[in-house]
C-alpha positions as YAML, in Angstrom:
chain: A
units: angstrom
residues:
- id: 1
  name: MET
  ca: [-0.04, -0.10, -0.05]
- id: 2
  name: LYS
  ca: [1.35, 3.40, -0.96]
- id: 3
  name: TYR
  ca: [1.37, 6.09, 1.60]
- id: 4
  name: PRO
  ca: [0.65, 9.77, 0.74]
- id: 5
  name: GLU
  ca: [3.72, 11.73, -0.05]
- id: 6
  name: PHE
  ca: [3.28, 13.67, 3.04]
- id: 7
  name: LEU
  ca: [3.95, 10.55, 5.11]
- id: 8
  name: ARG
  ca: [6.67, 9.24, 2.99]
- id: 9
  name: LYS
  ca: [8.88, 11.95, 4.42]
- id: 10
  name: LEU
  ca: [8.52, 10.65, 7.86]
- id: 11
  name: LYS
  ca: [10.36, 7.88, 9.66]
- id: 12
  name: ARG
  ca: [9.09, 5.02, 11.50]
- id: 13
  name: GLY
  ca: [10.21, 4.01, 14.89]
- id: 14
  name: PRO
  ca: [7.48, 2.77, 17.33]
- id: 15
  name: GLN
  ca: [4.01, 1.94, 16.13]
- id: 16
  name: VAL
  ca: [2.14, 4.51, 13.97]
- id: 17
  name: ILE
  ca: [-1.53, 5.15, 13.36]
- id: 18
  name: LEU
  ca: [-1.97, 4.57, 9.62]
- id: 19
  name: PRO
  ca: [-3.96, 6.89, 7.05]
- id: 20
  name: LYS
  ca: [-6.98, 4.47, 7.05]
- id: 21
  name: ASP
  ca: [-7.54, 4.99, 10.75]
- id: 22
  name: PHE
  ca: [-6.57, 8.68, 10.80]
- id: 23
  name: GLY
  ca: [-9.27, 9.18, 8.10]
- id: 24
  name: MET
  ca: [-12.01, 7.67, 10.33]
- id: 25
  name: ILE
  ca: [-10.62, 9.76, 13.32]
- id: 26
  name: ALA
  ca: [-10.76, 13.10, 11.12]
- id: 27
  name: ALA
  ca: [-14.10, 12.06, 9.52]
- id: 28
  name: PHE
  ca: [-15.97, 11.15, 12.80]
- id: 29
  name: THR
  ca: [-14.82, 13.90, 14.80]
- id: 30
  name: CYS
  ca: [-14.88, 16.67, 12.29]
- id: 31
  name: VAL
  ca: [-11.75, 18.13, 13.17]
- id: 32
  name: GLY
  ca: [-10.39, 20.90, 10.80]
- id: 33
  name: HIS
  ca: [-8.45, 24.08, 10.47]
- id: 34
  name: GLU
  ca: [-9.59, 25.63, 13.70]
- id: 35
  name: SER
  ca: [-9.30, 22.70, 15.86]
- id: 36
  name: VAL
  ca: [-6.84, 22.13, 18.67]
- id: 37
  name: CYS
  ca: [-5.90, 18.44, 19.41]
- id: 38
  name: VAL
  ca: [-4.02, 16.30, 21.90]
- id: 39
  name: ASP
  ca: [-2.55, 13.17, 20.81]
- id: 40
  name: ALA
  ca: [-1.24, 10.86, 23.74]
- id: 41
  name: GLY
  ca: [1.19, 8.09, 23.05]
- id: 42
  name: SER
  ca: [3.23, 10.05, 20.36]
- id: 43
  name: GLY
  ca: [5.20, 6.92, 19.14]
- id: 44
  name: SER
  ca: [6.68, 8.12, 15.95]
- id: 45
  name: GLY
  ca: [4.58, 11.20, 15.72]
- id: 46
  name: TRP
  ca: [2.61, 10.12, 12.42]
- id: 47
  name: LEU
  ca: [-0.90, 11.01, 14.03]
- id: 48
  name: ALA
  ca: [0.51, 14.48, 15.68]
- id: 49
  name: CYS
  ca: [1.70, 15.23, 12.14]
- id: 50
  name: MET
  ca: [-1.46, 14.29, 10.22]
- id: 51
  name: LEU
  ca: [-3.55, 16.24, 12.86]
- id: 52
  name: GLY
  ca: [-1.09, 19.15, 12.47]
- id: 53
  name: ASN
  ca: [-1.45, 19.00, 8.80]
- id: 54
  name: ILE
  ca: [-5.19, 19.77, 8.88]
- id: 55
  name: CYS
  ca: [-5.68, 21.40, 12.32]
- id: 56
  name: LYS
  ca: [-4.65, 24.66, 14.10]
- id: 57
  name: LYS
  ca: [-2.69, 22.96, 16.66]
- id: 58
  name: ALA
  ca: [-1.58, 19.45, 17.84]
- id: 59
  name: VAL
  ca: [0.04, 18.71, 21.08]
- id: 60
  name: SER
  ca: [1.26, 15.12, 21.46]
- id: 61
  name: TYR
  ca: [2.24, 13.51, 24.96]
- id: 62
  name: GLU
  ca: [4.97, 11.02, 25.10]
- id: 63
  name: TRP
  ca: [6.62, 9.82, 28.30]
- id: 64
  name: ARG
  ca: [9.77, 8.28, 26.59]
- id: 65
  name: GLU
  ca: [12.30, 10.75, 25.58]
- id: 66
  name: ASP
  ca: [13.63, 8.70, 22.60]
- id: 67
  name: PHE
  ca: [10.05, 8.35, 21.09]
- id: 68
  name: ALA
  ca: [9.54, 12.01, 21.62]
- id: 69
  name: GLU
  ca: [12.61, 12.94, 19.75]
- id: 70
  name: ILE
  ca: [11.53, 10.82, 16.79]
- id: 71
  name: ALA
  ca: [8.23, 12.56, 16.85]
- id: 72
  name: ARG
  ca: [9.72, 15.92, 17.00]
- id: 73
  name: LYS
  ca: [12.06, 15.31, 14.11]
- id: 74
  name: ASN
  ca: [9.13, 14.04, 11.97]
- id: 75
  name: ALA
  ca: [7.19, 17.18, 12.75]
- id: 76
  name: GLU
  ca: [10.20, 19.08, 11.47]
- id: 77
  name: ARG
  ca: [10.61, 16.83, 8.40]
- id: 78
  name: ALA
  ca: [6.90, 17.59, 7.67]
- id: 79
  name: GLY
  ca: [7.58, 21.36, 7.89]
- id: 80
  name: LEU
  ca: [4.86, 21.61, 10.95]
- id: 81
  name: LYS
  ca: [5.35, 24.50, 13.19]
- id: 82
  name: ASN
  ca: [1.98, 23.77, 14.94]
- id: 83
  name: VAL
  ca: [2.90, 20.48, 16.36]
- id: 84
  name: GLU
  ca: [4.29, 20.33, 19.84]
- id: 85
  name: VAL
  ca: [5.77, 17.26, 21.43]
- id: 86
  name: LYS
  ca: [5.72, 17.02, 25.28]
- id: 87
  name: VAL
  ca: [7.74, 14.67, 27.27]
- id: 88
  name: LYS
  ca: [4.98, 13.91, 29.99]
- id: 89
  name: ASP
  ca: [3.07, 11.21, 31.40]
- id: 90
  name: VAL
  ca: [-0.72, 11.65, 30.18]
- id: 91
  name: PHE
  ca: [-1.70, 9.61, 33.28]
- id: 92
  name: ALA
  ca: [-0.53, 12.70, 35.47]
- id: 93
  name: GLY
  ca: [-2.88, 15.04, 33.51]
- id: 94
  name: ILE
  ca: [-3.46, 16.92, 30.24]
- id: 95
  name: ASP
  ca: [-2.29, 20.67, 30.43]
- id: 96
  name: GLU
  ca: [-4.44, 21.95, 27.45]
- id: 97
  name: GLN
  ca: [-8.08, 22.95, 28.05]
- id: 98
  name: ASP
  ca: [-11.21, 23.33, 25.82]
- id: 99
  name: VAL
  ca: [-9.63, 21.17, 23.20]
- id: 100
  name: ASP
  ca: [-11.62, 19.71, 20.32]
- id: 101
  name: LEU
  ca: [-10.06, 16.15, 20.25]
- id: 102
  name: VAL
  ca: [-8.01, 13.82, 22.44]
- id: 103
  name: VAL
  ca: [-6.93, 10.66, 20.90]
- id: 104
  name: LEU
  ca: [-5.46, 7.99, 23.51]
- id: 105
  name: ASP
  ca: [-3.11, 5.62, 21.93]
- id: 106
  name: LEU
  ca: [-1.44, 3.88, 24.64]
- id: 107
  name: ALA
  ca: [-1.54, 0.82, 26.79]
- id: 108
  name: ASP
  ca: [-4.05, 1.29, 29.75]
- id: 109
  name: ALA
  ca: [-5.69, 4.23, 27.86]
- id: 110
  name: GLU
  ca: [-8.81, 3.92, 30.09]
- id: 111
  name: LYS
  ca: [-6.74, 5.34, 33.00]
- id: 112
  name: ALA
  ca: [-6.31, 8.63, 30.99]
- id: 113
  name: VAL
  ca: [-10.04, 9.07, 30.07]
- id: 114
  name: ALA
  ca: [-10.87, 11.29, 33.01]
- id: 115
  name: HIS
  ca: [-8.30, 13.64, 32.16]
- id: 116
  name: ALA
  ca: [-9.29, 13.72, 28.55]
- id: 117
  name: TYR
  ca: [-12.88, 14.44, 29.74]
- id: 118
  name: ALA
  ca: [-11.42, 17.54, 31.73]
- id: 119
  name: ALA
  ca: [-9.40, 18.70, 28.77]
- id: 120
  name: LEU
  ca: [-12.24, 18.62, 26.16]
- id: 121
  name: LYS
  ca: [-14.51, 21.45, 25.49]
- id: 122
  name: LYS
  ca: [-18.10, 20.65, 25.35]
- id: 123
  name: GLY
  ca: [-19.09, 18.73, 22.29]
- id: 124
  name: GLY
  ca: [-15.40, 17.65, 21.99]
- id: 125
  name: SER
  ca: [-14.34, 14.23, 20.90]
- id: 126
  name: LEU
  ca: [-12.24, 11.47, 22.60]
- id: 127
  name: VAL
  ca: [-10.93, 8.59, 20.64]
- id: 128
  name: GLY
  ca: [-9.21, 5.47, 21.89]
- id: 129
  name: TYR
  ca: [-7.04, 3.59, 19.55]
- id: 130
  name: LEU
  ca: [-7.08, 0.11, 21.14]
- id: 131
  name: PRO
  ca: [-5.55, -3.03, 19.70]
- id: 132
  name: HIS
  ca: [-7.67, -5.54, 21.84]
- id: 133
  name: ALA
  ca: [-11.24, -6.14, 22.38]
- id: 134
  name: GLU
  ca: [-10.62, -6.14, 26.28]
- id: 135
  name: GLN
  ca: [-9.00, -2.83, 26.12]
- id: 136
  name: VAL
  ca: [-12.26, -1.64, 24.34]
- id: 137
  name: GLN
  ca: [-14.42, -3.00, 27.09]
- id: 138
  name: LYS
  ca: [-12.38, -1.13, 29.87]
- id: 139
  name: PHE
  ca: [-12.23, 2.04, 27.71]
- id: 140
  name: VAL
  ca: [-15.84, 2.25, 27.12]
- id: 141
  name: ALA
  ca: [-16.78, 1.67, 30.93]
- id: 142
  name: ALA
  ca: [-14.29, 4.64, 31.55]
- id: 143
  name: CYS
  ca: [-16.05, 6.65, 29.28]
- id: 144
  name: LYS
  ca: [-19.22, 6.14, 30.97]
- id: 145
  name: GLU
  ca: [-17.78, 6.58, 34.34]
- id: 146
  name: SER
  ca: [-16.27, 9.93, 33.36]
- id: 147
  name: GLY
  ca: [-19.47, 11.41, 32.07]
- id: 148
  name: PHE
  ca: [-19.42, 11.03, 28.30]
- id: 149
  name: LYS
  ca: [-22.70, 10.70, 26.64]
- id: 150
  name: GLU
  ca: [-23.53, 7.04, 26.68]
- id: 151
  name: GLU
  ca: [-25.42, 7.32, 23.46]
- id: 152
  name: GLU
  ca: [-22.37, 8.95, 21.84]
- id: 153
  name: ILE
  ca: [-20.01, 6.17, 22.43]
- id: 154
  name: PHE
  ca: [-19.17, 3.79, 19.62]
- id: 155
  name: THR
  ca: [-16.47, 1.38, 18.36]
- id: 156
  name: ILE
  ca: [-15.62, 0.63, 14.73]
- id: 157
  name: GLU
  ca: [-12.94, -1.35, 13.07]
- id: 158
  name: ASN
  ca: [-11.62, -0.20, 9.60]
- id: 159
  name: MET
  ca: [-10.16, -2.61, 7.08]
- id: 160
  name: VAL
  ca: [-8.61, -1.80, 3.75]
- id: 161
  name: ARG
  ca: [-7.64, -3.87, 0.87]
- id: 162
  name: GLU
  ca: [-6.17, -2.77, -2.62]
- id: 163
  name: MET
  ca: [-7.72, -3.87, -5.74]
- id: 164
  name: LEU
  ca: [-5.77, -5.50, -8.52]
- id: 165
  name: VAL
  ca: [-6.60, -3.66, -11.90]
- id: 166
  name: ARG
  ca: [-5.21, -5.66, -14.82]
- id: 167
  name: GLU
  ca: [-6.06, -6.15, -18.41]
- id: 168
  name: ARG
  ca: [-7.09, -9.68, -17.72]
- id: 169
  name: GLY
  ca: [-9.46, -8.86, -14.87]
- id: 170
  name: PHE
  ca: [-10.10, -6.91, -11.70]
- id: 171
  name: ARG
  ca: [-10.35, -8.31, -8.51]
- id: 172
  name: PRO
  ca: [-9.45, -7.74, -4.68]
- id: 173
  name: ASP
  ca: [-5.79, -8.18, -3.85]
- id: 174
  name: THR
  ca: [-4.92, -11.14, -1.67]
- id: 175
  name: LYS
  ca: [-3.09, -8.89, 0.79]
- id: 176
  name: GLY
  ca: [-4.73, -6.20, 2.75]
- id: 177
  name: LEU
  ca: [-4.32, -4.00, 5.69]
- id: 178
  name: TRP
  ca: [-6.79, -5.69, 8.19]
- id: 179
  name: HIS
  ca: [-6.78, -5.16, 11.85]
- id: 180
  name: THR
  ca: [-4.77, -2.38, 13.14]
- id: 181
  name: GLY
  ca: [-6.76, -1.40, 16.02]
- id: 182
  name: TYR
  ca: [-10.28, -0.70, 17.30]
- id: 183
  name: LEU
  ca: [-11.32, 2.98, 17.27]
- id: 184
  name: THR
  ca: [-13.67, 3.95, 20.23]
- id: 185
  name: PHE
  ca: [-15.20, 7.37, 19.78]
- id: 186
  name: ALA
  ca: [-16.90, 9.32, 22.63]
- id: 187
  name: LYS
  ca: [-18.32, 12.86, 22.76]
- id: 188
  name: LYS
  ca: [-18.54, 15.15, 25.84]
...
């Protein structure tokens, strides 16, 4: 699968959120050029860069300095001056207030849901990027406990496969980008 040119400039270190999942995050949260977003669990910084490319500001939390440095360099490679990478444990809290979006992409994400709720403005969105179903269950329970609207909590899985377009026939490729993570959305 080919990545957009914007992402081909970036380096991969730790796990990244891929365009297929970013597209769902952007679509279901409606973030745009006036949005301020928080990303926790920077990893290689791909999500922060994709958010910074379409939003007013993206702040990314990473507790590991080595990962934060990769994310910072990726923001520089992308030419983004509106991406800030903080070396901070999101479980200790989120500094930003009245943000439009918080994405939690880290182990034990449910433990940061209350901090996300406090940081979001009314109508803001929380997204959990969760590889395992058991994590989804814990995350949804934390969302309900923290005050997110129960009717506004939902989970999706997004799978993509390329098509083979050839003279002798058109069909789905036998390779695909299947499960990367569940996306759980909640609205304040």
